Amino acid sequence: MSVFCDTVFALVRKIPCGFVSTYGDIAFAAGRPRSARIVGYTLHRNDDPETTPCHRVVFKDGSLADGYVFGGKDVQRGILEKEGVVFTQDGKVDMEKCRFLGF
DNA sequence: TGTGTGACGATCG
DNA sequence: GCGATCGCCACAC
């Protein structure tokens, strides 16, 4: 496990309830500005919901990852809404209000 | 050791 | 506005 991966998990765990972050932002905070892809791949290979709230990580435009689905995107959306995340009419996260930038 | 692949994202035509 | 392409790098084979 590299430092980058470790950082990614640390950052994801820092996202508070009612907030989300993007792959790009996490990649940037982890020191790899153009490696958003690696963030996704890393989370994919280390899907550990117990300690890593991957459902709080979304695309830059606020949409959810298609390949994520641990029961369906409806489930993921339900979880986020339950945590207080605001969704737009497009079914995307309201990045203006819920984007976490406190890294 | 080398190659292919992938929860992304920006850029180009 | 949209599809194609490239860059990024960890990991499986």
PDB file of C-alpha atoms (C1' of nucleotides) in Angstrom:
ATOM      1  CA  MET A   1       0.000   0.000   0.000  1.00  0.00           C
ATOM      2  CA  SER A   2       1.474   3.302  -1.050  1.00  0.00           C
ATOM      3  CA  VAL A   3       1.452   6.603   0.771  1.00  0.00           C
ATOM      4  CA  PHE A   4      -0.930   7.897  -1.818  1.00  0.00           C
ATOM      5  CA  CYS A   5      -3.498   5.191  -1.105  1.00  0.00           C
ATOM      6  CA  ASP A   6      -3.130   5.701   2.607  1.00  0.00           C
ATOM      7  CA  THR A   7      -3.667   9.418   2.166  1.00  0.00           C
ATOM      8  CA  VAL A   8      -6.719   8.825   0.045  1.00  0.00           C
ATOM      9  CA  PHE A   9      -8.369   6.771   2.758  1.00  0.00           C
ATOM     10  CA  ALA A  10      -7.384   9.276   5.429  1.00  0.00           C
ATOM     11  CA  LEU A  11      -8.942  12.098   3.433  1.00  0.00           C
ATOM     12  CA  VAL A  12     -12.128  10.188   2.691  1.00  0.00           C
ATOM     13  CA  ARG A  13     -12.563   9.403   6.351  1.00  0.00           C
ATOM     14  CA  LYS A  14     -12.252  13.120   7.104  1.00  0.00           C
ATOM     15  CA  ILE A  15     -15.338  13.933   5.110  1.00  0.00           C
ATOM     16  CA  PRO A  16     -18.067  14.729   7.660  1.00  0.00           C
ATOM     17  CA  CYS A  17     -21.701  13.682   7.523  1.00  0.00           C
ATOM     18  CA  GLY A  18     -23.725  15.798   5.142  1.00  0.00           C
ATOM     19  CA  PHE A  19     -20.751  16.504   2.897  1.00  0.00           C
ATOM     20  CA  VAL A  20     -19.150  14.920  -0.132  1.00  0.00           C
ATOM     21  CA  SER A  21     -15.897  15.344  -2.021  1.00  0.00           C
ATOM     22  CA  THR A  22     -14.728  14.608  -5.532  1.00  0.00           C
ATOM     23  CA  TYR A  23     -12.101  12.246  -6.887  1.00  0.00           C
ATOM     24  CA  GLY A  24     -10.223  15.182  -8.303  1.00  0.00           C
ATOM     25  CA  ASP A  25     -10.143  17.083  -5.036  1.00  0.00           C
ATOM     26  CA  ILE A  26      -8.970  14.057  -3.108  1.00  0.00           C
ATOM     27  CA  ALA A  27      -6.300  13.354  -5.700  1.00  0.00           C
ATOM     28  CA  PHE A  28      -5.147  16.951  -5.425  1.00  0.00           C
ATOM     29  CA  ALA A  29      -5.096  16.855  -1.626  1.00  0.00           C
ATOM     30  CA  ALA A  30      -3.180  13.580  -1.759  1.00  0.00           C
ATOM     31  CA  GLY A  31      -0.503  15.170  -3.915  1.00  0.00           C
ATOM     32  CA  ARG A  32      -1.498  13.767  -7.333  1.00  0.00           C
ATOM     33  CA  PRO A  33      -3.520  16.587  -9.014  1.00  0.00           C
ATOM     34  CA  ARG A  34      -4.097  14.641 -12.229  1.00  0.00           C
ATOM     35  CA  SER A  35      -4.607  11.230 -10.714  1.00  0.00           C
ATOM     36  CA  ALA A  36      -8.283  11.334  -9.833  1.00  0.00           C
ATOM     37  CA  ARG A  37      -8.492   8.034 -11.636  1.00  0.00           C
ATOM     38  CA  ILE A  38      -6.148   6.427  -9.155  1.00  0.00           C
ATOM     39  CA  VAL A  39      -8.381   7.581  -6.324  1.00  0.00           C
ATOM     40  CA  GLY A  40     -11.287   5.749  -7.854  1.00  0.00           C
ATOM     41  CA  TYR A  41      -9.244   2.677  -8.562  1.00  0.00           C
ATOM     42  CA  THR A  42      -7.799   2.707  -5.056  1.00  0.00           C
ATOM     43  CA  LEU A  43     -11.185   2.972  -3.399  1.00  0.00           C
ATOM     44  CA  HIS A  44     -12.473   0.254  -5.692  1.00  0.00           C
ATOM     45  CA  ARG A  45      -9.764  -2.173  -4.659  1.00  0.00           C
ATOM     46  CA  ASN A  46     -10.127  -1.303  -1.011  1.00  0.00           C
ATOM     47  CA  ASP A  47     -13.861  -1.082  -0.619  1.00  0.00           C
ATOM     48  CA  ASP A  48     -14.055  -1.030   3.157  1.00  0.00           C
ATOM     49  CA  PRO A  49     -17.352   0.672   4.112  1.00  0.00           C
ATOM     50  CA  GLU A  50     -16.662   0.109   7.792  1.00  0.00           C
ATOM     51  CA  THR A  51     -13.905   2.690   7.867  1.00  0.00           C
ATOM     52  CA  THR A  52     -14.084   4.350   4.466  1.00  0.00           C
ATOM     53  CA  PRO A  53     -17.321   6.143   3.465  1.00  0.00           C
ATOM     54  CA  CYS A  54     -16.743   5.817  -0.272  1.00  0.00           C
ATOM     55  CA  HIS A  55     -20.315   6.879  -0.913  1.00  0.00           C
ATOM     56  CA  ARG A  56     -19.258  10.422  -0.017  1.00  0.00           C
ATOM     57  CA  VAL A  57     -16.897  10.519  -2.982  1.00  0.00           C
ATOM     58  CA  VAL A  58     -18.497  11.604  -6.244  1.00  0.00           C
ATOM     59  CA  PHE A  59     -17.690  12.905  -9.722  1.00  0.00           C
ATOM     60  CA  LYS A  60     -16.689  16.527 -10.110  1.00  0.00           C
ATOM     61  CA  ASP A  61     -20.099  17.321 -11.574  1.00  0.00           C
ATOM     62  CA  GLY A  62     -21.799  15.805  -8.543  1.00  0.00           C
ATOM     63  CA  SER A  63     -23.045  12.595 -10.143  1.00  0.00           C
ATOM     64  CA  LEU A  64     -22.428   9.207  -8.526  1.00  0.00           C
ATOM     65  CA  ALA A  65     -20.052   6.553  -9.819  1.00  0.00           C
ATOM     66  CA  ASP A  66     -21.816   4.082 -12.101  1.00  0.00           C
ATOM     67  CA  GLY A  67     -19.613   1.172 -11.188  1.00  0.00           C
ATOM     68  CA  TYR A  68     -19.861   1.658  -7.472  1.00  0.00           C
ATOM     69  CA  VAL A  69     -23.296   0.233  -6.691  1.00  0.00           C
ATOM     70  CA  PHE A  70     -23.394  -1.822  -3.545  1.00  0.00           C
ATOM     71  CA  GLY A  71     -27.109  -2.305  -3.875  1.00  0.00           C
ATOM     72  CA  GLY A  72     -27.828   0.367  -6.463  1.00  0.00           C
ATOM     73  CA  LYS A  73     -27.249   4.058  -6.882  1.00  0.00           C
ATOM     74  CA  ASP A  74     -30.659   4.648  -5.339  1.00  0.00           C
ATOM     75  CA  VAL A  75     -29.286   3.152  -2.142  1.00  0.00           C
ATOM     76  CA  GLN A  76     -26.206   5.346  -2.239  1.00  0.00           C
ATOM     77  CA  ARG A  77     -28.338   8.391  -2.876  1.00  0.00           C
ATOM     78  CA  GLY A  78     -30.589   7.388   0.004  1.00  0.00           C
ATOM     79  CA  ILE A  79     -27.599   7.199   2.334  1.00  0.00           C
ATOM     80  CA  LEU A  80     -26.309  10.597   1.284  1.00  0.00           C
ATOM     81  CA  GLU A  81     -29.736  12.198   1.621  1.00  0.00           C
ATOM     82  CA  LYS A  82     -30.078  10.645   5.024  1.00  0.00           C
ATOM     83  CA  GLU A  83     -26.776  12.259   6.009  1.00  0.00           C
ATOM     84  CA  GLY A  84     -28.046  15.611   4.888  1.00  0.00           C
ATOM     85  CA  VAL A  85     -26.527  15.876   1.424  1.00  0.00           C
ATOM     86  CA  VAL A  86     -28.633  17.983  -0.923  1.00  0.00           C
ATOM     87  CA  PHE A  87     -29.469  16.681  -4.392  1.00  0.00           C
ATOM     88  CA  THR A  88     -30.436  18.714  -7.440  1.00  0.00           C
ATOM     89  CA  GLN A  89     -33.225  17.983  -9.908  1.00  0.00           C
ATOM     90  CA  ASP A  90     -30.691  16.176 -12.059  1.00  0.00           C
ATOM     91  CA  GLY A  91     -30.155  13.611  -9.329  1.00  0.00           C
ATOM     92  CA  LYS A  92     -26.693  14.985  -8.655  1.00  0.00           C
ATOM     93  CA  VAL A  93     -25.159  16.229  -5.433  1.00  0.00           C
ATOM     94  CA  ASP A  94     -25.428  19.959  -4.829  1.00  0.00           C
ATOM     95  CA  MET A  95     -21.696  20.670  -4.939  1.00  0.00           C
ATOM     96  CA  GLU A  96     -22.166  24.290  -3.971  1.00  0.00           C
ATOM     97  CA  LYS A  97     -23.502  23.343  -0.571  1.00  0.00           C
ATOM     98  CA  CYS A  98     -22.078  19.907   0.148  1.00  0.00           C
ATOM     99  CA  ARG A  99     -18.589  19.924  -1.339  1.00  0.00           C
ATOM    100  CA  PHE A 100     -16.072  19.379   1.444  1.00  0.00           C
ATOM    101  CA  LEU A 101     -12.932  21.476   1.081  1.00  0.00           C
ATOM    102  CA  GLY A 102     -11.457  21.272   4.531  1.00  0.00           C
ATOM    103  CA  PHE A 103      -8.478  19.074   3.749  1.00  0.00           C
TER     104      PHE A 103
ATOM    105  C1'  DT B   1       9.956  -6.994 -15.568  1.00  0.00           C
ATOM    106  C1'  DG B   2       6.430  -5.579 -18.840  1.00  0.00           C
ATOM    107  C1'  DT B   3       1.794  -4.909 -20.236  1.00  0.00           C
ATOM    108  C1'  DG B   4      -3.049  -4.065 -19.627  1.00  0.00           C
ATOM    109  C1'  DT B   5      -6.726  -2.081 -17.129  1.00  0.00           C
ATOM    110  C1'  DG B   6      -9.474   1.055 -14.361  1.00  0.00           C
ATOM    111  C1'  DA B   7     -15.176   4.455  -9.009  1.00  0.00           C
ATOM    112  C1'  DC B   8     -11.596  10.213 -13.328  1.00  0.00           C
ATOM    113  C1'  DG B   9     -10.945  14.537 -15.440  1.00  0.00           C
ATOM    114  C1'  DA B  10      -9.193  17.825 -18.655  1.00  0.00           C
ATOM    115  C1'  DT B  11      -8.472  18.848 -23.341  1.00  0.00           C
ATOM    116  C1'  DC B  12      -9.023  18.628 -28.297  1.00  0.00           C
ATOM    117  C1'  DG B  13     -11.471  18.404 -32.823  1.00  0.00           C
TER     118       DG B  13
ATOM    119  C1'  DG C   1     -22.298  20.371 -27.120  1.00  0.00           C
ATOM    120  C1'  DC C   2     -20.285  15.943 -27.494  1.00  0.00           C
ATOM    121  C1'  DG C   3     -17.331  12.048 -28.548  1.00  0.00           C
ATOM    122  C1'  DA C   4     -12.526  10.709 -28.781  1.00  0.00           C
ATOM    123  C1'  DT C   5      -8.104  10.859 -26.702  1.00  0.00           C
ATOM    124  C1'  DC C   6      -4.498  11.431 -23.330  1.00  0.00           C
ATOM    125  C1'  DG C   7      -2.403  11.635 -18.719  1.00  0.00           C
ATOM    126  C1'  DC C   8      -2.135   9.961 -14.392  1.00  0.00           C
ATOM    127  C1'  DC C   9      -0.241   5.569 -11.493  1.00  0.00           C
ATOM    128  C1'  DA C  10      -1.487   1.360  -8.493  1.00  0.00           C
ATOM    129  C1'  DC C  11      -2.210  -3.301  -9.083  1.00  0.00           C
ATOM    130  C1'  DA C  12      -3.262  -7.987 -11.326  1.00  0.00           C
ATOM    131  C1'  DC C  13      -1.388 -11.284 -14.355  1.00  0.00           C
TER     132       DC C  13
END
